[in-house]
PDB file of C-alpha atoms in Angstrom:
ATOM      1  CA  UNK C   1     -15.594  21.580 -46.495  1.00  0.00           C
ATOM      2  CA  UNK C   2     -14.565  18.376 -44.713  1.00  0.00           C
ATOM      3  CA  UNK C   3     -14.130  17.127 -40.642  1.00  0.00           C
ATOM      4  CA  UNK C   4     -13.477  14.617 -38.779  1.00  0.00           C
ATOM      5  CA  UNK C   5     -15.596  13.360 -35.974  1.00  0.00           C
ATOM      6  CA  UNK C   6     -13.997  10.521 -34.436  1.00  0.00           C
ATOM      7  CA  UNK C   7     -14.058   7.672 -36.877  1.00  0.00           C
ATOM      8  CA  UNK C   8     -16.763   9.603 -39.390  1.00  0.00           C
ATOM      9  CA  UNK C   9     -15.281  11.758 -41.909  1.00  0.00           C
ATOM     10  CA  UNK C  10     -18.058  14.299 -43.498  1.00  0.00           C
ATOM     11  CA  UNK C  11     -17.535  16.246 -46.334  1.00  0.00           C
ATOM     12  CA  UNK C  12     -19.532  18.772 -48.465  1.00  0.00           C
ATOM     13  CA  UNK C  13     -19.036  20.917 -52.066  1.00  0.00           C
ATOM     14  CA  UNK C  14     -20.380  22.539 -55.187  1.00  0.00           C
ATOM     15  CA  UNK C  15     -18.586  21.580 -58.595  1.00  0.00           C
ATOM     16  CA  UNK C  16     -19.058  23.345 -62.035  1.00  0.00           C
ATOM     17  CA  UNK C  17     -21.241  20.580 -63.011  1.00  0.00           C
ATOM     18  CA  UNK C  18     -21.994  16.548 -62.464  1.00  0.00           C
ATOM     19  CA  UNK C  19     -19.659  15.707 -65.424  1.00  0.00           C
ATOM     20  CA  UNK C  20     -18.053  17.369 -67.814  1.00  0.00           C
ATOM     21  CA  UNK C  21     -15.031  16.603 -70.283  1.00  0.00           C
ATOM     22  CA  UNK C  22     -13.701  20.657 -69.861  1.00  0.00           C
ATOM     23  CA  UNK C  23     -12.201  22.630 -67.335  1.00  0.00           C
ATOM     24  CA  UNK C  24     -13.976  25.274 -68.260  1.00  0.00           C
ATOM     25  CA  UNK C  25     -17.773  26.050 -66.988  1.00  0.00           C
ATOM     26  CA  UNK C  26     -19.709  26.037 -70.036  1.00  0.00           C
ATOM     27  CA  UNK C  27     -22.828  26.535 -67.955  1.00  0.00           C
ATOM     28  CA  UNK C  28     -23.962  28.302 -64.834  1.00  0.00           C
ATOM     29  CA  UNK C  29     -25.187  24.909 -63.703  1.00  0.00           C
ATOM     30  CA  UNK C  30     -23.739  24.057 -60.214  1.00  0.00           C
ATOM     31  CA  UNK C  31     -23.352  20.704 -58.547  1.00  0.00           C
ATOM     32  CA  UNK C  32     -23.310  19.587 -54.462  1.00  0.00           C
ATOM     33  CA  UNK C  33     -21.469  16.664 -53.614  1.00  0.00           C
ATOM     34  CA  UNK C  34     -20.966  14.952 -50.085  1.00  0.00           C
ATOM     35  CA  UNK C  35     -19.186  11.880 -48.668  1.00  0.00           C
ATOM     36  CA  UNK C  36     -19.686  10.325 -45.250  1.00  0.00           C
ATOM     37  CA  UNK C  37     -17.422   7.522 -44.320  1.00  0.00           C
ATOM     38  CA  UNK C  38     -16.625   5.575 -41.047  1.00  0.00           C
ATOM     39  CA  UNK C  39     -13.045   3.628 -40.678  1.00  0.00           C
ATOM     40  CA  UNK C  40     -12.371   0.774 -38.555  1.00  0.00           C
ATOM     41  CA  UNK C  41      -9.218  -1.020 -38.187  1.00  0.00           C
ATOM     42  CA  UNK C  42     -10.113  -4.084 -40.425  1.00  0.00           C
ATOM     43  CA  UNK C  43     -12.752  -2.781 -42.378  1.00  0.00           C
ATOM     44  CA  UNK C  44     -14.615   1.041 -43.570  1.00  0.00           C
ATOM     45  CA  UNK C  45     -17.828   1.772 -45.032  1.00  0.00           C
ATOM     46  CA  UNK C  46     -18.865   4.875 -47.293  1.00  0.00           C
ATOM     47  CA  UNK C  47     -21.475   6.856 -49.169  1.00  0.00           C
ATOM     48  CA  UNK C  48     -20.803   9.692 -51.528  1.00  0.00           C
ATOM     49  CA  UNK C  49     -23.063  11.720 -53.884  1.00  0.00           C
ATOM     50  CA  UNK C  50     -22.941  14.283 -56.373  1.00  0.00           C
ATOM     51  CA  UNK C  51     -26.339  16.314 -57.663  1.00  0.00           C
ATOM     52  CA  UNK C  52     -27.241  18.911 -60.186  1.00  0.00           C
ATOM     53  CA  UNK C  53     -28.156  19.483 -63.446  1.00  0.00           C
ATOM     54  CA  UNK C  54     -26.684  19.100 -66.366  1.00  0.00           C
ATOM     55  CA  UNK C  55     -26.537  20.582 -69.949  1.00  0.00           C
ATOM     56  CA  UNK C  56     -26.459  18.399 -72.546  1.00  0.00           C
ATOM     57  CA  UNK C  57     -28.027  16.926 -76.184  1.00  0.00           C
ATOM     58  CA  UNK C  58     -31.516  16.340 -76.183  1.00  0.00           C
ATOM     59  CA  UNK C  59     -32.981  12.819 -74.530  1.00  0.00           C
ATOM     60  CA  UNK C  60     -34.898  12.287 -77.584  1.00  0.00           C
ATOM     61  CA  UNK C  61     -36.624  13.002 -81.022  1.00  0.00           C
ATOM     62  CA  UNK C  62     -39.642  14.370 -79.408  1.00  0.00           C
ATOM     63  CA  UNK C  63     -37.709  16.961 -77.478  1.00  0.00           C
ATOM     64  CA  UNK C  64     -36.892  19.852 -79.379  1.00  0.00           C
ATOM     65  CA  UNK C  65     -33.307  21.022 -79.106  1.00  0.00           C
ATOM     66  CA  UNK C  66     -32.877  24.376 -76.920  1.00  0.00           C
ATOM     67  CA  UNK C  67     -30.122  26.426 -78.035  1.00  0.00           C
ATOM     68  CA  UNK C  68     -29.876  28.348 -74.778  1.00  0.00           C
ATOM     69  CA  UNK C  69     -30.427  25.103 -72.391  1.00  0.00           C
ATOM     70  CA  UNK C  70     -31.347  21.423 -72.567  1.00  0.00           C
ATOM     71  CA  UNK C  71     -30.601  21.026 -68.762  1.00  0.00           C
ATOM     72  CA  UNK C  72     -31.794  17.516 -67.132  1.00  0.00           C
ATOM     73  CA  UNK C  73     -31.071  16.784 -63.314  1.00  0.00           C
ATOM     74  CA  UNK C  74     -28.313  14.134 -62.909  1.00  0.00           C
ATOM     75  CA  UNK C  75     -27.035  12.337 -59.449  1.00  0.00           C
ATOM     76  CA  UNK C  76     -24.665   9.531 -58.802  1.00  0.00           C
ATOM     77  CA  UNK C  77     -24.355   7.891 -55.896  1.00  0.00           C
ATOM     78  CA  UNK C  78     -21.948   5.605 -54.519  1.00  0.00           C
ATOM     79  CA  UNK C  79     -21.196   3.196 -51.600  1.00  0.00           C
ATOM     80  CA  UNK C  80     -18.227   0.951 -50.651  1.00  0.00           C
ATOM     81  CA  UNK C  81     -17.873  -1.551 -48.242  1.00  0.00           C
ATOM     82  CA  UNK C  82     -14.430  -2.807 -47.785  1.00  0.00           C
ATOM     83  CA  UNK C  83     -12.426  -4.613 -45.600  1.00  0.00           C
ATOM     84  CA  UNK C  84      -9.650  -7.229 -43.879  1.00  0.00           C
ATOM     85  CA  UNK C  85     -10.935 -10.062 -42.545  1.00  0.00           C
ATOM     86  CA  UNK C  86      -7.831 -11.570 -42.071  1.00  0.00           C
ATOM     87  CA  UNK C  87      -3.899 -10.503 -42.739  1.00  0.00           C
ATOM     88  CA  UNK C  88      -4.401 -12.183 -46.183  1.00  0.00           C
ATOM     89  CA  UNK C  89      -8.002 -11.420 -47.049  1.00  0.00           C
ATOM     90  CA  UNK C  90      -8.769  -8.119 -48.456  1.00  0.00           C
ATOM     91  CA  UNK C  91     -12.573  -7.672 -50.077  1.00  0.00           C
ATOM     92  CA  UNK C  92     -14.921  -4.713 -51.409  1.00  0.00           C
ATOM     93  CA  UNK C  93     -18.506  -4.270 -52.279  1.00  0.00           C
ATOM     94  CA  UNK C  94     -18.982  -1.414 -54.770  1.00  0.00           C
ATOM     95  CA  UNK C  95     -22.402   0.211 -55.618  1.00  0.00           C
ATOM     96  CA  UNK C  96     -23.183   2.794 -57.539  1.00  0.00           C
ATOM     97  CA  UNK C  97     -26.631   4.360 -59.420  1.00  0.00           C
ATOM     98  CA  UNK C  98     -27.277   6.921 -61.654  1.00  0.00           C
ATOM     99  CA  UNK C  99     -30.208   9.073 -61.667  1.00  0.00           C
ATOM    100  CA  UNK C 100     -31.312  10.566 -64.997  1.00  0.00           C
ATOM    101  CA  UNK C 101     -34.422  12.887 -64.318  1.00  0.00           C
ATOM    102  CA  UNK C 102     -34.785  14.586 -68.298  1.00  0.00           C
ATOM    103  CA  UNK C 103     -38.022  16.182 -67.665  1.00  0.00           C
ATOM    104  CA  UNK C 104     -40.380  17.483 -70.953  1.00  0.00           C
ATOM    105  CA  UNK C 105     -42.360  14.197 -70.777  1.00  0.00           C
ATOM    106  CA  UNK C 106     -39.763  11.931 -71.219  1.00  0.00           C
ATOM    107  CA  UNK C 107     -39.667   9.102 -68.944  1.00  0.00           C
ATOM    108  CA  UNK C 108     -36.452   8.940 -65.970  1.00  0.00           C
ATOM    109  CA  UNK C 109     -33.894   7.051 -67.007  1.00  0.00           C
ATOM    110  CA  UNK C 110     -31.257   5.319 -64.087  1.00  0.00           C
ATOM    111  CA  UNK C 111     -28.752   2.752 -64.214  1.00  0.00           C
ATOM    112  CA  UNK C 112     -26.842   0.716 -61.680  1.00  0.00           C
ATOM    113  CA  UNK C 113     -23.563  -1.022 -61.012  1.00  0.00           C
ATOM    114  CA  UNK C 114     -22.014  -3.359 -58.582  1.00  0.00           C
ATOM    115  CA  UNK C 115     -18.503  -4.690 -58.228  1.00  0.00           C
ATOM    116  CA  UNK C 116     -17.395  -7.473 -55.835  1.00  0.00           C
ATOM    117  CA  UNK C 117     -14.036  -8.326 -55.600  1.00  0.00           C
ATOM    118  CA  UNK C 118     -10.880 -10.245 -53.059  1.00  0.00           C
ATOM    119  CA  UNK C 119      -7.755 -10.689 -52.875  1.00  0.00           C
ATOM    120  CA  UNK C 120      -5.694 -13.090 -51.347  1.00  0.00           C
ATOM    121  CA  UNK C 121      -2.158 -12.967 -50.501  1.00  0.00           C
ATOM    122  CA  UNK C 122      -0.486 -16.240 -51.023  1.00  0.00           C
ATOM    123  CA  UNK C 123       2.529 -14.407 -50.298  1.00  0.00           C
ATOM    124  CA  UNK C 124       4.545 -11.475 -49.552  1.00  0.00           C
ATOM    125  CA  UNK C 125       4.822 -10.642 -52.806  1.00  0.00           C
ATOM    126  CA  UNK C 126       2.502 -12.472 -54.576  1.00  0.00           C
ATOM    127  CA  UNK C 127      -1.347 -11.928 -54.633  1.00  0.00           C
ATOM    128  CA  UNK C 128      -4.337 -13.804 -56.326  1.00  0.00           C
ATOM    129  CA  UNK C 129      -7.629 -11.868 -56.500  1.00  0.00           C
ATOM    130  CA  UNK C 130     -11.057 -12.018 -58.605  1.00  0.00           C
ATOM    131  CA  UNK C 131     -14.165  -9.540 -59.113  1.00  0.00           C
ATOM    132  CA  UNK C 132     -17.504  -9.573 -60.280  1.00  0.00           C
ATOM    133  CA  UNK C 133     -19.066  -6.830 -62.024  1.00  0.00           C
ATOM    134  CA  UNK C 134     -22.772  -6.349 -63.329  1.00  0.00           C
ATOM    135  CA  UNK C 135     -24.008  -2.992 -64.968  1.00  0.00           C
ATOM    136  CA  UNK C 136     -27.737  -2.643 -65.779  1.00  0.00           C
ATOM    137  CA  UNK C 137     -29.040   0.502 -67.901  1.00  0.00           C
ATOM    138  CA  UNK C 138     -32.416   1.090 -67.075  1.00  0.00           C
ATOM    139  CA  UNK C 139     -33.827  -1.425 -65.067  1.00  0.00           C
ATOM    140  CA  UNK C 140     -37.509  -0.188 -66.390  1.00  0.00           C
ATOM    141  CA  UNK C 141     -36.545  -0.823 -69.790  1.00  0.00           C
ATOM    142  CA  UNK C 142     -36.937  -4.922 -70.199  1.00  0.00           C
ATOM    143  CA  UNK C 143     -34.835  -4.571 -73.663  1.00  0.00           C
ATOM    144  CA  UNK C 144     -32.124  -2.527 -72.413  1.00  0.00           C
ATOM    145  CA  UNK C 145     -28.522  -4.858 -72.481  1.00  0.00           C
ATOM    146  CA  UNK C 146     -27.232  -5.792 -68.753  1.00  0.00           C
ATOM    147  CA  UNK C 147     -23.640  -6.368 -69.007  1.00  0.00           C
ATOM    148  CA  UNK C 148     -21.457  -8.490 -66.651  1.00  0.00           C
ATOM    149  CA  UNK C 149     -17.411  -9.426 -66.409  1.00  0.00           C
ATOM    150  CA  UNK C 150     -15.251 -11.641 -64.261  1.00  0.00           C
ATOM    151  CA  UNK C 151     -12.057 -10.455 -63.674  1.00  0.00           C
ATOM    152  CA  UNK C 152      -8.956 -12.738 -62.274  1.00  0.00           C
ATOM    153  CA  UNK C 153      -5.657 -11.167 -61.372  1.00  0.00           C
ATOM    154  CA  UNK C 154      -2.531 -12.246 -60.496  1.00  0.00           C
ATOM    155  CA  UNK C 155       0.061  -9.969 -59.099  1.00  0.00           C
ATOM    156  CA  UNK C 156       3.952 -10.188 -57.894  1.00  0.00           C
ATOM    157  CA  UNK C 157       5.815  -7.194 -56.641  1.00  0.00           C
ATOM    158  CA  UNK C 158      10.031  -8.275 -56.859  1.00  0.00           C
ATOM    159  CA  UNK C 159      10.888  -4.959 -55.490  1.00  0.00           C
ATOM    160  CA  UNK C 160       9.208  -2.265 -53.446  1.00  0.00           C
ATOM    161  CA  UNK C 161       9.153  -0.062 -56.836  1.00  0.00           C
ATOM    162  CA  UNK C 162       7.658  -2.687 -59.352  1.00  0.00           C
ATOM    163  CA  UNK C 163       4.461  -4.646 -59.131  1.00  0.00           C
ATOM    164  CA  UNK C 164       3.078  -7.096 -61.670  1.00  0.00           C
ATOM    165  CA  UNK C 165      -0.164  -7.728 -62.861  1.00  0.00           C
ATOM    166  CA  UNK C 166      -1.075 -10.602 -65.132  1.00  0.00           C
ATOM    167  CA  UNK C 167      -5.183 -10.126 -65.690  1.00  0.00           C
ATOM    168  CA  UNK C 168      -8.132 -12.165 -67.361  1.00  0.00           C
ATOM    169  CA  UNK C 169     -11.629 -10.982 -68.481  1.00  0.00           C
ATOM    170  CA  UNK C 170     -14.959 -12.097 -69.744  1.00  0.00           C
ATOM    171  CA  UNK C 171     -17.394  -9.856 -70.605  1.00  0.00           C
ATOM    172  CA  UNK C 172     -21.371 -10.760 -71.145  1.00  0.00           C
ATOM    173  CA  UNK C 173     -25.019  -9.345 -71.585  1.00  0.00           C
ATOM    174  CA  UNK C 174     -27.869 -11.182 -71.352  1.00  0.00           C
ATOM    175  CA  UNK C 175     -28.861 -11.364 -75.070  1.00  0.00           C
ATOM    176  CA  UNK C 176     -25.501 -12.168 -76.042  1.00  0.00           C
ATOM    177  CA  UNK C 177     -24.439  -9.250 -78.286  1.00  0.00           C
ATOM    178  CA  UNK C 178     -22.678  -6.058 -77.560  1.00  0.00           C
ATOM    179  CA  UNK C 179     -23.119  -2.601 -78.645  1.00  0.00           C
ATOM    180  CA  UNK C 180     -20.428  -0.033 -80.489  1.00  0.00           C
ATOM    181  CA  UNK C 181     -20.931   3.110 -81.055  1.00  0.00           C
ATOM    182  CA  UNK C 182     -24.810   2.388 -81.297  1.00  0.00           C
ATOM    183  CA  UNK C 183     -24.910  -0.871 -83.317  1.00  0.00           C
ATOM    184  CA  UNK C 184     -24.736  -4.085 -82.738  1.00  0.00           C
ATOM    185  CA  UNK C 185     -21.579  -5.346 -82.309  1.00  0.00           C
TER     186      UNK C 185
END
């Protein structure tokens, strides 16, 4: 269900589930989502959510495996700020967290992200723009592996169908290594 009330936009839903890699409902698990969002001219602000549980593997050793259910309760929210401060200027502000509540005495678990990011048109067809990105995995966990990236982008669009991006990255956590697929990488 969605409206419009002036410049606020409100919407409201149940999904089969938080996240899921099928289209099919391999649970009876349901999931409410939202969004609220107000739009300026130059510039809009929004939150969405989604809530429920969620069936998965279990969190850890000490949790025996349920064949029926391992449910936990999972949410993500996000909010973006964007907006044109000038013809040229365009620039976002991206948060999101995820709320891992796995119950049977095994502590919550969250984790957080933010993106920052502009672009600037030094022309009509050609744009310049960079972004910032930081993801922490639980922030109660002093071992757990923040990771961070710096993007810069150029782009040039020659016709109306064809745009061109020309990208560089670097990736970093704060001990310096990575992990794949569970080890160190």
């Amino acid at each position: 269900a969605s409206t419009l009330i002036g410049p606020v936009s409100l919407s409201a839903g149940f999904v089969n589930a938080v996240l899921s890699d099928t289209a099919i409902d391999s649970d009876r698990n349901k999931a409410l989502t939202g969004r609220i969002a107000y739009e300026a001219e130059a510039w809009s602000i929004a939150g969405a959510m989604i809530w429920g549980s969620q069936q998965g593997p279990p969190i850890s050793i000490e949790q025996p495996e349920n064949n029926d259910r391992n449910e936990f309760d999972l949410a993500i929210f996000d909010f973006l700020v964007k907006g044109d401060p000038t013809p040229e200027l365009s620039v976002y502000l991206n948060f999101d967290y995820v709320w891992a509540h796995p119950g049977h005495g095994v502590p919550n678990r969250s984790t957080y992200g933010t993106s920052v990011a502009a672009r600037y048109a030094v022309s009509e067809i050609t744009g310049l723009a960079a972004r910032f990105d930081v993801v922490v995995v639980d922030p109660s966990d002093s071992a757990s592996e923040d990771e961070y990236a710096i993007t810069t982008t150029i782009d040039r669009q020659p016709t109306d169908e064809l745009t061109l991006r020309g990208e560089l990255r670097f990736d970093w956590c704060v001990d310096g290594t990575y992990k794949h697929a569970g080890t160190p990488a």
